[in-house]
Short mmCIF file of C-alpha atoms and ligand atoms in Angstrom, two decimals:
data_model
loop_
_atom_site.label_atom_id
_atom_site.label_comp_id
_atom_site.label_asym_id
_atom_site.label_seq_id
_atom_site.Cartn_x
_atom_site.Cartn_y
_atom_site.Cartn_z
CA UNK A 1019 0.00 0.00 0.00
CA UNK A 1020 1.26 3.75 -0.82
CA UNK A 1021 -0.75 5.64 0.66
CA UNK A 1022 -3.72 5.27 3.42
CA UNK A 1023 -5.47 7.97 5.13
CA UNK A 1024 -7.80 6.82 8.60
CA UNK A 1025 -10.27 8.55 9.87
CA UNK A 1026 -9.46 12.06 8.71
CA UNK A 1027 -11.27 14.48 10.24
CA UNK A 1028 -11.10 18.61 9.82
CA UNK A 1029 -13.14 20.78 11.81
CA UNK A 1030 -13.25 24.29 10.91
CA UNK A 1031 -15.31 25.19 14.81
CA UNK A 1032 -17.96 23.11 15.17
CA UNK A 1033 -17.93 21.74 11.84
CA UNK A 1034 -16.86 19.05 10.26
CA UNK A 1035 -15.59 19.68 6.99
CA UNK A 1036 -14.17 16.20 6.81
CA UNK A 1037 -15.68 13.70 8.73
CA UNK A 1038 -14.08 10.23 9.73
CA UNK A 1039 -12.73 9.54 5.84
CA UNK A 1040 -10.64 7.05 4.81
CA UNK A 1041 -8.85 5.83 1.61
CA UNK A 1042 -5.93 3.09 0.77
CA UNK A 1043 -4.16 3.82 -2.42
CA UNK A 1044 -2.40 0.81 -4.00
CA UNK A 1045 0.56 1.93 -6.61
CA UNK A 1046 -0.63 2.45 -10.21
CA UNK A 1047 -3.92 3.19 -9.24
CA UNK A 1048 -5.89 6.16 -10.42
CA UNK A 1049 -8.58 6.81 -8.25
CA UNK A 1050 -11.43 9.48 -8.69
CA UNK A 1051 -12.55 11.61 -5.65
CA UNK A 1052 -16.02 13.00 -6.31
CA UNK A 1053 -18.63 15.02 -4.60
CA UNK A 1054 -20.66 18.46 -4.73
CA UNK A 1055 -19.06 21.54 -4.05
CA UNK A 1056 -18.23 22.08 -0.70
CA UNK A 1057 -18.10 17.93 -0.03
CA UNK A 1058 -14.47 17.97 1.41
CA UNK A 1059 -12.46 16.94 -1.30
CA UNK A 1060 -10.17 20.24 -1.27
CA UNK A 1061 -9.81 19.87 3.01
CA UNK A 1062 -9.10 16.24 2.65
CA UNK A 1063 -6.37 17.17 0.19
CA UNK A 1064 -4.80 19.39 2.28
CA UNK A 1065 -4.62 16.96 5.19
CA UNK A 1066 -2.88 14.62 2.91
CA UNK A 1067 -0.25 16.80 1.83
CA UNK A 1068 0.12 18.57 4.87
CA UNK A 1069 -1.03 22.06 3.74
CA UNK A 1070 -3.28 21.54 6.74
CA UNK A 1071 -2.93 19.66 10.06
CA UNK A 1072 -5.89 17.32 10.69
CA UNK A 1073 -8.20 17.54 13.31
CA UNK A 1074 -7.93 13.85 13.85
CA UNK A 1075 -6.83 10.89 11.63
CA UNK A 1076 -3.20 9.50 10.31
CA UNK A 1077 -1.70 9.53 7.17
CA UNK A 1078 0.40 6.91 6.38
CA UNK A 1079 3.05 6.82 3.29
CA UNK A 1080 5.02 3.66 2.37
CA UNK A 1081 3.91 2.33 5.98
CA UNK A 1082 5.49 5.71 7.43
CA UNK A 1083 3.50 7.59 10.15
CA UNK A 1084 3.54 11.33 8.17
CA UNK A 1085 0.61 12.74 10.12
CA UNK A 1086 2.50 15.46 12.08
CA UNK A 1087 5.33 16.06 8.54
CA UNK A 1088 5.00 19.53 6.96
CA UNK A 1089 4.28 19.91 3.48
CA UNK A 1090 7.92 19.78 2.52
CA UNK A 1091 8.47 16.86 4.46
CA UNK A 1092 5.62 14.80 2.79
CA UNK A 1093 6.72 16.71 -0.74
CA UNK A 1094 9.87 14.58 -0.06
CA UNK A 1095 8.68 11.70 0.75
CA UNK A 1096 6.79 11.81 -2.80
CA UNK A 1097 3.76 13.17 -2.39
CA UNK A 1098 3.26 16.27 -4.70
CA UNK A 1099 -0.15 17.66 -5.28
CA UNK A 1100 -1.82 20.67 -7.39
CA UNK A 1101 -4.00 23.32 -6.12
CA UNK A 1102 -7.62 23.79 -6.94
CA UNK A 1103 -6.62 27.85 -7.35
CA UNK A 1104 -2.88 27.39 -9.01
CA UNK A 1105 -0.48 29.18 -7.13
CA UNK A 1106 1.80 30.03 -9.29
CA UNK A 1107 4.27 32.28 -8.71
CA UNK A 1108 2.98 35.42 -10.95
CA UNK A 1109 6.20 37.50 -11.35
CA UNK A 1110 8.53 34.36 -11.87
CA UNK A 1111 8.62 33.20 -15.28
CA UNK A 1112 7.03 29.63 -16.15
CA UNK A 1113 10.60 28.01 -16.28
CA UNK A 1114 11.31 29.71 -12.42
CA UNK A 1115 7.56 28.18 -11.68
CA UNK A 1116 8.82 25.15 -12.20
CA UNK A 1117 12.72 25.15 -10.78
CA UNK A 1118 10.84 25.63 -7.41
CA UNK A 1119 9.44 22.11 -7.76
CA UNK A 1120 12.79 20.87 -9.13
CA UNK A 1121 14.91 22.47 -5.64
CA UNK A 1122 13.03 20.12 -3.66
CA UNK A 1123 15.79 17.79 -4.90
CA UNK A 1124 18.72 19.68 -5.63
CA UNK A 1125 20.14 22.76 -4.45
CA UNK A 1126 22.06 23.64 -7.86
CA UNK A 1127 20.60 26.14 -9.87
CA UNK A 1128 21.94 24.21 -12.88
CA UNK A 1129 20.78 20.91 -12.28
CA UNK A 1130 17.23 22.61 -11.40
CA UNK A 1131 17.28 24.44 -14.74
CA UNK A 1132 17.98 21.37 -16.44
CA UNK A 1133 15.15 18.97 -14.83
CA UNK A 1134 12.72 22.15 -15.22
CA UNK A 1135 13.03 22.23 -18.89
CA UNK A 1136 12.97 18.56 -19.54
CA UNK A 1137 9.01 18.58 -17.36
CA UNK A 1138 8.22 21.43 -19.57
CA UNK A 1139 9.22 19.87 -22.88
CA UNK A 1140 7.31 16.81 -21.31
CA UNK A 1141 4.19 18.94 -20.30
CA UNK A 1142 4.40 20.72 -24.03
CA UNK A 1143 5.19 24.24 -22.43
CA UNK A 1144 8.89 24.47 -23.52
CA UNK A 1145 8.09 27.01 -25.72
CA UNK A 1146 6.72 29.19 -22.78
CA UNK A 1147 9.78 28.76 -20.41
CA UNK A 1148 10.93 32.53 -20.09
CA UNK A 1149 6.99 33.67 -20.17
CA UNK A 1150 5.95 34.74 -16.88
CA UNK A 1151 3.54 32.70 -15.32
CA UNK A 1152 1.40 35.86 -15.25
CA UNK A 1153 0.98 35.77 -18.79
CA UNK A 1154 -0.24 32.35 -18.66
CA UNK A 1155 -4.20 31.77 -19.21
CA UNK A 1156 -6.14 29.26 -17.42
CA UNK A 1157 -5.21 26.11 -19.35
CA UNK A 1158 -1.41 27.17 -18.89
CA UNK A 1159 -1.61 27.88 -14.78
CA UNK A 1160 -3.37 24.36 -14.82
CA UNK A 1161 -0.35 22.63 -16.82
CA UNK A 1162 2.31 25.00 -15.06
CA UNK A 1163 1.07 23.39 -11.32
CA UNK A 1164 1.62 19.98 -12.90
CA UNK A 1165 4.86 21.04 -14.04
CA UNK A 1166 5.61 22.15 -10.82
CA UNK A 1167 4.47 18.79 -9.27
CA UNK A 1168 6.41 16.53 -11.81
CA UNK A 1169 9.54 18.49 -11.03
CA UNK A 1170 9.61 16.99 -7.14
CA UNK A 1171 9.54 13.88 -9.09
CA UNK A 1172 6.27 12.08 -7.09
CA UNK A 1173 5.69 8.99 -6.39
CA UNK A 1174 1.41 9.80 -5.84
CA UNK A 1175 0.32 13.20 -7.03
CA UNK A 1176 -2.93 14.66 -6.31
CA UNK A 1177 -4.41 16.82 -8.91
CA UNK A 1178 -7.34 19.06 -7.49
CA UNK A 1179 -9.86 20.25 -10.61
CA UNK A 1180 -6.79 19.79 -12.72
CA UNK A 1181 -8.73 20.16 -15.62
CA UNK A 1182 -11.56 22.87 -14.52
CA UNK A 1183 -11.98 25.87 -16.72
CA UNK A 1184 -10.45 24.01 -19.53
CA UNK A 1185 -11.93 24.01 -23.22
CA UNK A 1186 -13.14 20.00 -24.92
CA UNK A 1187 -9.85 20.58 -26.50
CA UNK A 1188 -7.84 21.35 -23.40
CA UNK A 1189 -9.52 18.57 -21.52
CA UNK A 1190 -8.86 16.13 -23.87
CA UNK A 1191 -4.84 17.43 -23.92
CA UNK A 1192 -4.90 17.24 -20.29
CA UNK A 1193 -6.15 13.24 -19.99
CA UNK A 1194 -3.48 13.02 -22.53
CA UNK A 1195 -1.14 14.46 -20.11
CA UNK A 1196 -2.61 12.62 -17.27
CA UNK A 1197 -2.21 9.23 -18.84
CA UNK A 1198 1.27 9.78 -19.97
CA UNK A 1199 2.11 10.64 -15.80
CA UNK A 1200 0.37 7.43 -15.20
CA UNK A 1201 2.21 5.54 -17.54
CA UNK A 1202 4.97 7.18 -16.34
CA UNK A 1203 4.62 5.25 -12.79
CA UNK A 1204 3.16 7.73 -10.63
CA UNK A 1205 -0.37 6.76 -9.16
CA UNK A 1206 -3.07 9.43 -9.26
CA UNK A 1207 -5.76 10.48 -7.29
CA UNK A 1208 -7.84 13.10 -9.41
CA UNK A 1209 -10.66 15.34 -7.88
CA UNK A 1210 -12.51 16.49 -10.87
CA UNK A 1211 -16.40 17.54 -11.51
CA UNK A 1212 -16.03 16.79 -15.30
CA UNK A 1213 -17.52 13.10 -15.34
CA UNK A 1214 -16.16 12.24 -18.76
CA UNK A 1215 -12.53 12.76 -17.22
CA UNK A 1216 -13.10 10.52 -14.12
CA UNK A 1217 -15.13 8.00 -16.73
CA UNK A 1218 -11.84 7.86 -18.77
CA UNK A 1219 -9.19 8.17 -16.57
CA UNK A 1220 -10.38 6.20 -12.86
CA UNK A 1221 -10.05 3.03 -12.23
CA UNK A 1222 -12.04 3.18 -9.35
CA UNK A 1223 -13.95 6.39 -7.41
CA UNK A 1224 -14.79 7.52 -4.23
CA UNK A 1225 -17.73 9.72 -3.67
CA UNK A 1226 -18.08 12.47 -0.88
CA UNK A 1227 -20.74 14.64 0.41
CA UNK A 1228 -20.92 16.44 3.56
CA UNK A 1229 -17.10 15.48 4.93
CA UNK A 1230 -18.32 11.79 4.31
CA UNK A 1231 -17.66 9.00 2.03
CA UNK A 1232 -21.10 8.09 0.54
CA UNK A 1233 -20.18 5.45 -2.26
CA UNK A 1234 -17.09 3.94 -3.57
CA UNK A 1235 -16.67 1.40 -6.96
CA UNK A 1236 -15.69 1.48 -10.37
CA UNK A 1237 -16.76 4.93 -12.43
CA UNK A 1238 -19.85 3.19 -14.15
CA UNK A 1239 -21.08 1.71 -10.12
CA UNK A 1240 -21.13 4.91 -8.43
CA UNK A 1241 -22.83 7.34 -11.30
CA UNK A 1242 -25.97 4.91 -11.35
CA UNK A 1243 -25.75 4.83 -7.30
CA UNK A 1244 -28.87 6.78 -5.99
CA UNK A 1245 -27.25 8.02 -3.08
CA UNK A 1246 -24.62 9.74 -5.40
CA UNK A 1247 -27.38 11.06 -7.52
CA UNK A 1248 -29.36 12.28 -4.34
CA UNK A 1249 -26.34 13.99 -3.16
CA UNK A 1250 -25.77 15.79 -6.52
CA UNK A 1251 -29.34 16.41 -7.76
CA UNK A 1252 -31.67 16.23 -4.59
CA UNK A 1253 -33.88 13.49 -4.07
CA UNK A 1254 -36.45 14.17 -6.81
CA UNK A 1255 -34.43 14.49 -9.76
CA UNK A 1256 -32.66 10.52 -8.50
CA UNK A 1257 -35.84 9.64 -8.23
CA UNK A 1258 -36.42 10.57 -11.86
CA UNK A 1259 -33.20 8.80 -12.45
CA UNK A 1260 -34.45 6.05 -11.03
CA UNK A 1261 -37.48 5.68 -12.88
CA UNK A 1262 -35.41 5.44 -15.85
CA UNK A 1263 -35.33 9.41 -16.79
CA UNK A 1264 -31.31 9.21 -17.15
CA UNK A 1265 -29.41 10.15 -18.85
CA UNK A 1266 -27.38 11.94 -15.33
CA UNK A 1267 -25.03 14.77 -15.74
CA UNK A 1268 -23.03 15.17 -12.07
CA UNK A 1269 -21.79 18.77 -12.49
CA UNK A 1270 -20.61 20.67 -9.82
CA UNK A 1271 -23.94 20.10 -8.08
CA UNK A 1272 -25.40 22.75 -5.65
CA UNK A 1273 -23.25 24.42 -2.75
CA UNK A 1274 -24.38 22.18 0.44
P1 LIG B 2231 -14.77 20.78 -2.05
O1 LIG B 2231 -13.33 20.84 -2.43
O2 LIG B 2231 -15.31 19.40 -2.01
O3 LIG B 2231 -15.62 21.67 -2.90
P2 LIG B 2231 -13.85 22.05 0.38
O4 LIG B 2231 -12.94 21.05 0.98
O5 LIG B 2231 -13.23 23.19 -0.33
O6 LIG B 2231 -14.91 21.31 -0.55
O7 LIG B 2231 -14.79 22.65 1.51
C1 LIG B 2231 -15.54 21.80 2.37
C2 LIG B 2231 -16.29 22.65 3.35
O8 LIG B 2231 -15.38 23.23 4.28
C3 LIG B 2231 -17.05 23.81 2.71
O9 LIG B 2231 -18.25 23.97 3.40
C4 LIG B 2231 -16.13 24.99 2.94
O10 LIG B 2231 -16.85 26.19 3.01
C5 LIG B 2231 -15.50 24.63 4.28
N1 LIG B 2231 -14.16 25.20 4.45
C6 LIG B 2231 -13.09 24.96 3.66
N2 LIG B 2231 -12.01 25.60 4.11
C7 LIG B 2231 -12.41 26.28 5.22
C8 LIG B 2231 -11.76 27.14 6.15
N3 LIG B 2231 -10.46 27.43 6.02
N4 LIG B 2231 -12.48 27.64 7.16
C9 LIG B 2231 -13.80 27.33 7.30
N5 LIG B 2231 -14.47 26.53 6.47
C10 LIG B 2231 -13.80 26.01 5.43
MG1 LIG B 2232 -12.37 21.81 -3.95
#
């Protein structure tokens, strides 16, 4: 096992924006966290990676305790993750962007510069290497935060609406891209509200909704789950899905 997470919680006060949720993540696997916005998905990230502390719950990574690592810590480890909002680095230029990545390995500029160019020519953005990331439009913060990722060289990464905002076009470059990491060897775990992308790219899904798993399975088990489609649609409209009045669309869903 790579990665398991038990009984994360993260309360924000008195609530819970993560509630008790656990995942194991066996390498090579790609696995699809879904929910409505406002589910979790983002908080449960961050308690992964370390960009927040948990309320309660471990992490473990490669049978290591990393519950109480910082960010960098975990980063080193091999976890890498992107951001639902990219954070790039506006006044650096896209090759800088992604030399910040590469320093978590090295500490010469050189060698940095070298492994930064080589995930851009991978990632199709060698062209835009002395561009600064401000100039960059959505589809290019989006690639420039997987850049950035790649460059820590990951063993999991965990790509958060990788592919929201994006174009058909762009989305289909970016499961392209995707693939290609996966082939690469690095496992996945992909929060995305574009169903076509988790269809494609999971091999199996977990479903949130109110800090809670509601459903795991394969991508084609939990769409026809009515508990999924309650917690997207409200009860009515799965019931209309139920009585055969598909086909389902789980969008983004309504803020809970
Ligand atoms: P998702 O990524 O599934 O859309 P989030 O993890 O971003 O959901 O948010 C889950 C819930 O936690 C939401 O209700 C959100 O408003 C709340 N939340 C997230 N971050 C904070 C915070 N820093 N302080 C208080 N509430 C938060
Ligand atoms: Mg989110």
């Amino acid at each position: 096992m790579l990665l398991e997470a038990r009984a994360i919680t993260k309360a924000f006060g008195s609530f819970k924006a993560v509630d008790a949720a656990s995942v194991t993540l066996e390498a090579g696997d790609i696995l699809g966290l879904i929910g409505p916005n406002g589910a979790g998905k983002s908080t449960f990230f961050n308690c992964l990676t370390g960009d927040l502390a948990a309320t309660s719950g471990r992490v473990v990574f490669e049978g290591h305790d990393i519950s109480e690592l910082p960010p960098e810590a975990r980063a080193r480890l091999g976890l890498a993750r992107t951001f639902q909002v990219p954070q790039t680095f506006e006044g650096m230029t896209v090759l800088e962007n992604v030399m910040i990545g590469a320093f978590l390995r090295t500490a010469h500029r050189a060698v940095a510069e070298a492994k930064a160019r080589a995930v851009l020519a991978r990632v199709g953005m060698e062209r835009l290497a002395d561009a600064p990331a401000r100039a960059l439009g959505t589809p290019g913060r989006k690639r420039l935060e997987i850049a950035r990722a790649l460059a820590t060289e990951p063993k999991v990464m965990l790509l958060d609406e990788a592919m929201a905002g994006l174009t058909l076009h762009e989305v289909n470059l970016a499961i392209e891209l995707v693939r290609d990491i996966h082939r690469s060897g690095i496992t996945l775990v992909i929060v995305e509200h574009i169903m076509e992308v988790i269809m494609s790219l999971a091999s199996r899904v977990m479903v949130f909704h109110q800090g809670c798993e509601i459903a795991r399975g394969t991508p084609q088990e939990v769409t026809a789950n009515p508990a999924v489609i309650a917690a997207y649609l409200g009860t009515r409209a799965a019931a209309k899905v139920a009585a055969g009045h598909t086909p389902i669309e789980l969008t983004g869903g309504p803020a809970t």
